[in-house]
């Protein structure tokens, strides 16, 4: 099976009106690059005839592959499905609404050839979205930069290009498609961004809602934990446990001094609070140690099993020593 140079993964949910124009324009740009290519459109449980459009376009457009999800599982699931099937040396992610300009692919490809493992198309300079969406996105990007340390102006852009090694290393679930640059950087890859042209949606309405903003903020906590404490959970739970233990110990020490001084402490809130904090400390420390055991077990499973395979005919090194 020939490996294409470029794989374009395009999640689509109710984009029947946009796909013919988007795929036609994309095909023209890909052909002009002089590289072999494939397009994977992931139908994320569409209900508007997207399936029929893809069936028709599949007969007309060589190199088009389609993946169908039985229900609307979300963009992360659609991307994960597409990335698992992409065969190209370089993988492109773009939306099916026509807002991502395929003419920017040569610029992004030059950035990858220049040493980046993942490049994001930044829409910050000329974004064509509603004021509410632009405003929430700016807040989201500022908070994400502060929390992750990744200097990116448009983290949430769906227009991305990456090497196949990055696509293989990424596991996209939940709503973590917003944090692909963070996950890639955490995995040791070089990430960056280039400014790109952003256009208005061709047809239909955006699937964006304010609830996605709040879900994104919650997912930021998930990413922060995954990137900072996956391999060292005791640093988080143990630190919180020690803090709780010190506060509880301090309160109980105070109550002990009060009791030795003759005061009645049985009904004092500080006594109950101190005992509670100490119990919480023991629980947090236990969680941290259990997390370390799980992390160690996962790391051991990734390592080769103990021992080594003996060549056919026996261990030649030992036989050579016996002859000597």
XYZ file of N, CA, C and O in Angstrom, residues 153-322:
680
model
N -1.139 32.140 20.264
C -2.163 33.168 20.208
C -3.535 32.600 19.888
O -4.555 33.200 20.198
N -3.578 31.428 19.254
C -4.864 30.854 18.826
C -4.831 29.343 19.038
O -4.803 28.563 18.085
N -4.842 28.940 20.297
C -4.741 27.528 20.648
C -5.898 26.716 20.086
O -5.758 25.549 19.721
N -7.069 27.323 19.987
C -8.286 26.600 19.655
C -8.521 26.458 18.158
O -9.533 25.900 17.736
N -7.623 26.963 17.338
C -7.802 26.847 15.892
C -7.829 25.382 15.469
O -6.984 24.590 15.866
N -8.815 25.027 14.649
C -8.910 23.653 14.162
C -8.037 23.375 12.953
O -7.976 22.236 12.474
N -7.348 24.393 12.450
C -6.492 24.264 11.257
C -5.074 23.961 11.734
O -4.347 24.837 12.186
N -4.669 22.706 11.615
C -3.372 22.275 12.120
C -2.696 21.342 11.134
O -3.350 20.681 10.323
N -1.380 21.269 11.245
C -0.580 20.338 10.446
C 0.456 19.720 11.370
O 1.055 20.410 12.196
N 0.678 18.411 11.231
C 1.610 17.714 12.108
C 2.275 16.559 11.383
O 1.744 16.032 10.394
N 3.424 16.164 11.872
C 4.079 14.974 11.356
C 3.323 13.738 11.821
O 2.613 13.762 12.830
N 3.495 12.638 11.088
C 2.760 11.414 11.416
C 3.111 10.904 12.807
O 2.279 10.301 13.484
N 4.351 11.147 13.265
C 4.739 10.703 14.600
C 3.901 11.383 15.679
O 3.557 10.776 16.704
N 3.559 12.647 15.450
C 2.724 13.366 16.412
C 1.315 12.789 16.402
O 0.712 12.561 17.450
N 0.785 12.555 15.203
C -0.567 12.000 15.091
C -0.666 10.645 15.774
O -1.679 10.326 16.411
N 0.394 9.845 15.669
C 0.388 8.535 16.308
C 0.455 8.649 17.820
O -0.163 7.854 18.548
N 1.173 9.643 18.323
C 1.380 9.771 19.768
C 0.171 10.362 20.488
O 0.011 10.158 21.690
N -0.681 11.097 19.768
C -1.781 11.792 20.415
C -2.969 10.869 20.642
O -3.324 10.066 19.785
N -3.569 10.985 21.821
C -4.833 10.326 22.125
C -5.844 11.425 22.418
O -5.720 12.152 23.402
N -6.847 11.554 21.551
C -7.801 12.648 21.661
C -9.121 12.090 22.190
O -9.749 11.243 21.559
N -9.530 12.547 23.363
C -10.798 12.100 23.934
C -11.448 13.259 24.663
O -10.826 14.305 24.885
N -12.715 13.049 25.046
C -13.426 14.123 25.729
C -13.534 15.352 24.845
O -14.071 15.297 23.738
N -13.021 16.480 25.308
C -12.974 17.714 24.532
C -11.529 18.195 24.371
O -11.270 19.391 24.209
N -10.583 17.261 24.409
C -9.171 17.649 24.426
C -8.633 18.059 23.060
O -7.441 18.360 22.937
N -9.481 18.075 22.025
C -9.000 18.533 20.724
C -8.554 19.998 20.782
O -7.763 20.441 19.959
N -9.071 20.742 21.770
C -8.647 22.139 21.914
C -7.206 22.263 22.383
O -6.593 23.319 22.232
N -6.676 21.209 22.955
C -5.358 21.281 23.588
C -4.320 20.403 22.893
O -3.366 19.959 23.524
N -4.497 20.159 21.611
C -3.529 19.327 20.891
C -2.106 19.890 20.954
O -1.154 19.121 21.133
N -1.898 21.212 20.811
C -0.527 21.723 20.940
C 0.076 21.454 22.320
O 1.271 21.164 22.428
N -0.742 21.559 23.371
C -0.245 21.293 24.722
C 0.146 19.824 24.862
O 1.222 19.496 25.388
N -0.703 18.929 24.388
C -0.415 17.498 24.484
C 0.809 17.132 23.654
O 1.621 16.295 24.067
N 0.948 17.761 22.481
C 2.111 17.481 21.639
C 3.395 17.981 22.292
O 4.424 17.286 22.294
N 3.357 19.188 22.854
C 4.541 19.727 23.527
C 4.908 18.884 24.728
O 6.097 18.648 25.010
N 3.926 18.419 25.475
C 4.172 17.562 26.633
C 4.831 16.251 26.210
O 5.635 15.684 26.954
N 4.517 15.789 24.998
C 5.112 14.549 24.494
C 6.501 14.758 23.909
O 7.110 13.810 23.403
N 6.997 15.991 23.944
C 8.360 16.255 23.495
C 8.482 16.742 22.074
O 9.593 16.795 21.534
N 7.383 17.147 21.443
C 7.422 17.625 20.066
C 7.515 19.149 20.033
O 7.058 19.834 20.951
N 8.084 19.664 18.942
C 8.203 21.109 18.755
C 6.919 21.641 18.132
O 6.498 21.174 17.062
N 6.287 22.598 18.791
C 5.028 23.157 18.305
C 5.193 24.641 18.045
O 6.037 25.315 18.645
N 4.386 25.158 17.138
C 4.414 26.574 16.801
C 3.174 26.935 16.016
O 2.277 26.113 15.817
N 3.110 28.171 15.548
C 1.956 28.589 14.763
C 2.371 29.619 13.723
O 3.414 30.277 13.853
N 1.565 29.707 12.680
C 1.770 30.695 11.623
C 0.441 31.404 11.383
O -0.630 30.800 11.521
N 0.464 32.693 11.053
C -0.795 33.399 10.763
C -1.408 32.900 9.457
O -0.695 32.679 8.464
N -2.712 32.719 9.458
C -3.407 32.250 8.256
C -4.640 33.111 8.031
O -5.133 33.793 8.932
N -5.134 33.048 6.808
C -6.373 33.742 6.463
C -7.565 32.971 6.999
O -7.640 31.747 6.852
N -8.470 33.675 7.622
C -9.690 33.056 8.139
C -10.882 33.640 7.399
O -10.964 34.842 7.187
N -11.800 32.764 6.992
C -12.925 33.194 6.161
C -14.255 32.964 6.878
O -14.326 32.247 7.872
N -15.291 33.547 6.339
C -16.622 33.337 6.884
C -17.136 31.960 6.496
O -16.748 31.398 5.458
N -17.990 31.416 7.326
C -18.599 30.117 7.033
C -19.389 30.213 5.730
O -20.102 31.197 5.494
N -19.294 29.174 4.897
C -19.986 29.182 3.609
C -21.498 29.093 3.786
O -22.252 29.923 3.289
N -21.953 28.054 4.484
C -23.379 27.834 4.678
C -23.614 27.344 6.101
O -22.715 26.823 6.749
N -24.849 27.478 6.557
C -25.221 26.930 7.855
C -24.809 27.837 9.000
O -24.344 28.963 8.822
N -24.956 27.306 10.199
C -24.638 28.050 11.412
C -23.575 27.312 12.208
O -23.395 26.099 12.074
N -22.882 28.069 13.046
C -21.826 27.483 13.857
C -22.399 26.550 14.909
O -23.535 26.713 15.364
N -21.615 25.561 15.279
C -22.010 24.631 16.346
C -21.514 25.114 17.709
O -21.651 24.429 18.707
N -20.931 26.317 17.755
C -20.358 26.848 18.982
C -21.450 27.376 19.901
O -22.389 28.036 19.459
N -21.330 27.095 21.179
C -22.224 27.626 22.196
C -21.421 28.019 23.426
O -20.277 27.581 23.605
N -22.007 28.847 24.291
C -21.281 29.279 25.482
C -20.934 28.111 26.394
O -19.944 28.161 27.133
N -21.745 27.029 26.357
C -21.432 25.872 27.203
C -20.111 25.232 26.816
O -19.423 24.643 27.647
N -19.725 25.352 25.544
C -18.430 24.805 25.117
C -17.281 25.565 25.762
O -16.216 25.000 26.010
N -17.469 26.857 26.018
C -16.423 27.643 26.673
C -16.169 27.121 28.079
O -15.022 26.923 28.489
N -17.244 26.878 28.836
C -17.065 26.402 30.207
C -16.528 24.975 30.230
O -15.729 24.630 31.100
N -16.963 24.144 29.270
C -16.403 22.797 29.198
C -14.916 22.861 28.879
O -14.121 22.063 29.387
N -14.542 23.819 28.037
C -13.127 23.972 27.711
C -12.298 24.349 28.924
O -11.168 23.880 29.093
N -12.852 25.194 29.793
C -12.137 25.565 31.004
C -11.946 24.366 31.929
O -10.897 24.188 32.548
N -12.962 23.516 32.026
C -12.841 22.315 32.845
C -11.815 21.354 32.244
O -11.035 20.719 32.962
N -11.807 21.261 30.911
C -10.830 20.395 30.260
C -9.409 20.914 30.444
O -8.449 20.140 30.400
N -9.276 22.228 30.638
C -7.950 22.787 30.900
C -7.372 22.208 32.183
O -6.168 21.913 32.262
N -8.219 22.023 33.201
C -7.753 21.393 34.438
C -7.308 19.955 34.175
O -6.310 19.487 34.738
N -8.052 19.261 33.313
C -7.682 17.886 32.954
C -6.317 17.854 32.279
O -5.457 17.036 32.626
N -6.122 18.753 31.319
C -4.848 18.792 30.602
C -3.710 19.159 31.543
O -2.608 18.603 31.468
N -3.970 20.102 32.448
C -2.941 20.499 33.411
C -2.508 19.307 34.253
O -1.318 19.092 34.496
N -3.475 18.512 34.685
C -3.147 17.329 35.478
C -2.408 16.302 34.631
O -1.410 15.716 35.072
N -2.880 16.059 33.391
C -2.257 15.052 32.536
C -0.811 15.401 32.210
O 0.061 14.534 32.163
N -0.564 16.684 31.955
C 0.776 17.083 31.537
C 1.744 17.288 32.690
O 2.953 17.229 32.498
N 1.217 17.534 33.892
C 2.093 17.833 35.014
C 2.258 16.671 35.982
O 3.324 16.516 36.586
N 1.215 15.840 36.139
C 1.247 14.883 37.237
C 0.963 13.438 36.822
O 0.831 12.582 37.701
N 0.874 13.151 35.530
C 0.609 11.773 35.118
C 1.694 10.824 35.612
O 1.418 9.725 36.094
N 2.944 11.243 35.499
C 4.050 10.384 35.912
C 4.463 10.566 37.363
O 5.328 9.837 37.856
N 3.850 11.513 38.065
C 4.216 11.775 39.461
C 3.001 12.245 40.252
O 2.970 13.363 40.762
N 1.985 11.407 40.359
C 0.751 11.821 41.060
C 0.978 12.147 42.522
O 0.224 12.923 43.113
N 2.020 11.557 43.149
C 2.250 11.827 44.572
C 2.648 13.276 44.805
O 2.444 13.808 45.895
N 3.226 13.923 43.785
C 3.596 15.326 43.929
C 2.356 16.191 44.165
O 2.420 17.186 44.891
N 1.242 15.826 43.533
C 0.009 16.585 43.721
C -0.705 16.158 44.995
O -0.923 16.976 45.904
N -1.085 14.875 45.073
C -1.856 14.414 46.226
C -1.021 14.451 47.509
O -1.534 14.768 48.586
N 0.261 14.113 47.382
C 1.117 14.160 48.553
C 1.310 15.567 49.067
O 1.297 15.814 50.282
N 1.465 16.528 48.149
C 1.618 17.910 48.572
C 0.384 18.438 49.274
O 0.474 19.094 50.320
N -0.786 18.134 48.692
C -2.027 18.557 49.348
C -2.209 17.849 50.696
O -2.703 18.443 51.659
N -1.816 16.567 50.732
C -1.935 15.818 51.982
C -1.043 16.375 53.070
O -1.449 16.493 54.236
N 0.191 16.722 52.713
C 1.100 17.304 53.705
C 0.585 18.642 54.210
O 0.674 18.954 55.403
N 0.046 19.463 53.308
C -0.506 20.752 53.719
C -1.674 20.560 54.676
O -1.760 21.213 55.735
N -2.579 19.624 54.321
C -3.717 19.350 55.193
C -3.253 18.801 56.531
O -3.776 19.167 57.590
N -2.244 17.923 56.500
C -1.737 17.346 57.736
C -1.092 18.380 58.643
O -1.257 18.339 59.867
N -0.358 19.327 58.048
C 0.279 20.356 58.864
C -0.749 21.272 59.511
O -0.627 21.629 60.688
N -1.790 21.632 58.737
C -2.834 22.478 59.318
C -3.573 21.731 60.430
O -3.820 22.285 61.517
N -3.938 20.475 60.157
C -4.629 19.697 61.182
C -3.761 19.453 62.398
O -4.230 19.549 63.545
N -2.480 19.138 62.169
C -1.567 18.925 63.281
C -1.389 20.162 64.121
O -1.301 20.098 65.365
N -1.342 21.320 63.450
C -1.212 22.569 64.186
C -2.424 22.831 65.073
O -2.280 23.243 66.238
N -3.613 22.574 64.529
C -4.825 22.777 65.331
C -4.887 21.803 66.507
O -5.257 22.192 67.641
N -4.529 20.548 66.271
C -4.564 19.571 67.364
C -3.516 19.877 68.421
O -3.742 19.664 69.626
N -2.356 20.376 68.009
C -1.336 20.781 68.983
C -1.841 21.922 69.852
O -1.631 21.950 71.083
N -2.512 22.871 69.230
C -3.102 23.993 69.974
C -4.131 23.487 70.982
O -4.162 23.914 72.137
N -4.980 22.540 70.521
C -5.996 21.998 71.416
C -5.361 21.216 72.574
O -5.865 21.234 73.703
N -4.246 20.543 72.295
C -3.553 19.813 73.359
C -3.012 20.770 74.411
O -3.134 20.530 75.626
N -2.440 21.866 73.955
C -1.922 22.871 74.893
C -3.061 23.457 75.722
O -2.942 23.657 76.950
N -4.194 23.722 75.063
C -5.353 24.256 75.775
C -5.857 23.265 76.829
O -6.222 23.647 77.949
N -5.875 21.989 76.463
C -6.365 20.968 77.396
C -5.437 20.841 78.591
O -5.884 20.702 79.744
N -4.103 20.875 78.343
C -3.150 20.786 79.441
C -3.238 22.007 80.346
O -2.857 21.947 81.520
N -3.768 23.099 79.792
C -3.921 24.317 80.599
C -5.204 24.296 81.414
O -5.488 25.243 82.145
N -5.985 23.226 81.240
C -7.207 23.097 82.026
C -8.471 23.509 81.315
O -9.562 23.439 81.894
N -8.376 23.915 80.050
C -9.552 24.352 79.306
C -10.342 23.146 78.805
O -9.800 22.051 78.609
N -11.626 23.343 78.583
C -12.481 22.307 78.004
C -12.451 22.436 76.479
O -12.750 23.517 75.934
N -12.108 21.366 75.789
C -11.952 21.439 74.330
C -12.923 20.531 73.584
O -12.912 20.487 72.356
N -13.755 19.767 74.302
C -14.620 18.783 73.654
C -15.585 19.387 72.667
O -15.990 18.714 71.703
N -15.989 20.610 72.869
C -16.954 21.260 71.981
C -16.307 22.330 71.105
O -17.012 23.087 70.433
N -14.996 22.384 71.098
C -14.297 23.414 70.320
C -14.274 23.041 68.834
O -13.878 21.928 68.465
N -14.701 23.934 67.912
C -14.655 23.647 66.462
C -13.248 23.334 65.971
O -13.073 22.561 65.027
N -12.228 23.917 66.602
C -10.854 23.684 66.169
C -10.469 22.221 66.323
O -9.688 21.683 65.527
N -11.010 21.556 67.342
C -10.699 20.138 67.550
C -11.261 19.292 66.414
O -10.556 18.450 65.845
N -12.524 19.534 66.093
C -13.151 18.772 65.006
C -12.448 19.059 63.673
O -12.187 18.155 62.878
N -12.135 20.319 63.434
C -11.462 20.688 62.184
C -10.088 20.041 62.092
O -9.686 19.543 61.038
N -9.352 20.024 63.194
C -8.028 19.410 63.193
C -8.083 17.922 62.898
O -7.286 17.397 62.121
N -9.039 17.231 63.536
C -9.191 15.788 63.274
C -9.565 15.547 61.820
O -9.032 14.648 61.160
N -10.494 16.357 61.290
C -10.920 16.196 59.902
C -9.759 16.412 58.933
O -9.571 15.644 57.986
N -8.961 17.448 59.161
C -7.828 17.725 58.276
C -6.800 16.596 58.318
O -6.206 16.243 57.299
N -6.586 16.010 59.457
C -5.641 14.889 59.564
C -6.161 13.658 58.828
O -5.397 12.932 58.175
N -7.464 13.400 58.932
C -8.053 12.270 58.198
C -7.933 12.502 56.695
O -7.573 11.585 55.930
N -8.224 13.721 56.249
C -8.101 14.052 54.829
C -6.648 13.903 54.376
O -6.369 13.431 53.267
N -5.695 14.280 55.226
C -4.281 14.153 54.886
C -3.906 12.695 54.648
O -3.198 12.374 53.684
N -4.367 11.806 55.514
C -4.073 10.382 55.340
C -4.670 9.876 54.033
O -4.035 9.116 53.288
N -5.891 10.301 53.706
C -6.525 9.869 52.470
C -5.769 10.374 51.239
O -5.538 9.631 50.289
N -5.383 11.641 51.260
C -4.653 12.203 50.115
C -3.305 11.524 49.935
O -2.893 11.224 48.808
N -2.594 11.283 51.016
C -1.313 10.588 50.926
C -1.509 9.175 50.384
O -0.703 8.695 49.572
N -2.579 8.519 50.789
C -2.859 7.173 50.280
C -3.171 7.215 48.787
O -2.698 6.371 48.020
N -3.974 8.217 48.352
C -4.273 8.365 46.928
C -2.990 8.580 46.136
O -2.810 8.018 45.048
N -2.102 9.418 46.659
C -0.852 9.673 45.961
C 0.003 8.431 45.810
O 0.576 8.178 44.750
N 0.107 7.635 46.881
C 0.900 6.410 46.805
C 0.273 5.390 45.852
O 0.980 4.717 45.090
N -1.052 5.271 45.872
C -1.721 4.374 44.928
C -1.512 4.843 43.494
O -1.301 4.032 42.587
N -1.574 6.177 43.295
C -1.305 6.711 41.965
C 0.101 6.396 41.493
O 0.330 6.080 40.317
N 1.079 6.474 42.405
C 2.453 6.137 42.044
C 2.573 4.662 41.664
O 3.303 4.305 40.727
N 1.874 3.782 42.382
C 1.902 2.361 42.046
C 1.316 2.110 40.657
O 1.856 1.339 39.867
N 0.197 2.774 40.356
C -0.423 2.613 39.037
C 0.491 3.155 37.948
O 0.684 2.532 36.891
N 1.077 4.336 38.186
C 1.978 4.930 37.207
C 3.200 4.044 36.975
O 3.647 3.852 35.838
N 3.740 3.485 38.064
C 4.901 2.594 37.935
C 4.530 1.337 37.148
O 5.293 0.867 36.297
N 3.340 0.778 37.423
C 2.911 -0.407 36.701
C 2.738 -0.140 35.216
O 3.128 -0.962 34.377
N 2.182 1.037 34.866
C 2.031 1.382 33.453
C 3.381 1.550 32.778
O 3.575 1.143 31.635
N 4.322 2.168 33.495
C 5.655 2.336 32.926
C 6.344 0.988 32.724
O 7.044 0.770 31.734
N 6.157 0.070 33.662
C 6.764 -1.260 33.527
C 6.205 -2.005 32.329
O 6.925 -2.724 31.639
N 4.907 -1.830 32.052
C 4.307 -2.527 30.918
C 4.852 -2.027 29.600
O 4.836 -2.744 28.600
N 5.316 -0.802 29.566
C 5.874 -0.255 28.333
C 7.314 -0.710 28.105
O 7.844 -0.552 27.014
N 7.959 -1.223 29.126
C 9.340 -1.664 28.997
C 9.385 -3.100 28.515
O 8.433 -3.865 28.704
N 10.483 -3.519 27.875
C 10.577 -4.912 27.437
C 10.597 -5.845 28.631
O 11.068 -5.478 29.713
N 10.069 -7.057 28.475
C 10.063 -8.004 29.593
C 11.482 -8.378 29.987
O 12.415 -8.257 29.186
N 11.681 -8.820 31.227
C 13.039 -9.183 31.658
C 13.571 -10.373 30.871
O 12.826 -11.194 30.347
N 14.906 -10.481 30.802
C 15.544 -11.567 30.055
C 15.803 -11.157 28.618
O 15.561 -10.027 28.210
N 16.318 -12.100 27.834
C 16.580 -11.828 26.423
C 16.367 -13.109 25.634
O 16.438 -14.219 26.169
N 16.088 -12.918 24.393
C 15.824 -14.058 23.521
C 17.141 -14.705 23.102
O 18.076 -14.017 22.681
N 17.204 -16.019 23.218
C 18.408 -16.763 22.838
C 18.339 -17.114 21.352
O 17.300 -17.576 20.877
N 19.400 -16.877 20.591
C 19.377 -17.189 19.162
C 19.171 -18.678 18.917
O 19.396 -19.515 19.799
N 18.743 -18.996 17.697
C 18.571 -20.388 17.295
C 19.899 -21.128 17.409
O 20.932 -20.644 16.973
N 19.874 -22.302 18.028
C 21.102 -23.068 18.223
C 21.748 -22.810 19.560
O 22.796 -23.372 19.870
N 21.137 -21.964 20.393
C 21.699 -21.708 21.714
C 22.427 -20.389 21.785
O 22.538 -19.647 20.814
N 22.926 -20.086 22.952
C 23.651 -18.844 23.206
C 25.060 -18.965 22.651
O 25.913 -19.664 23.194
N 25.301 -18.297 21.536
C 26.601 -18.438 20.864
C 27.757 -17.884 21.712
O 28.869 -18.379 21.638
N 27.444 -16.876 22.479
C 28.516 -16.301 23.310
C 29.013 -17.319 24.323
O 30.203 -17.489 24.526
N 28.071 -18.021 24.969
C 28.478 -19.033 25.944
C 29.211 -20.193 25.271
O 30.191 -20.722 25.799
N 28.729 -20.593 24.080
C 29.401 -21.683 23.375
C 30.828 -21.281 22.997
O 31.748 -22.088 23.067
N 30.998 -20.022 22.632
C 32.338 -19.543 22.274
C 33.257 -19.578 23.506
O 34.420 -19.970 23.418
N 32.724 -19.226 24.681
C 33.542 -19.251 25.889
C 33.931 -20.689 26.250
O 35.042 -20.949 26.706
N 32.991 -21.630 26.030
C 33.311 -23.031 26.349
C 34.417 -23.540 25.429
O 35.294 -24.312 25.860
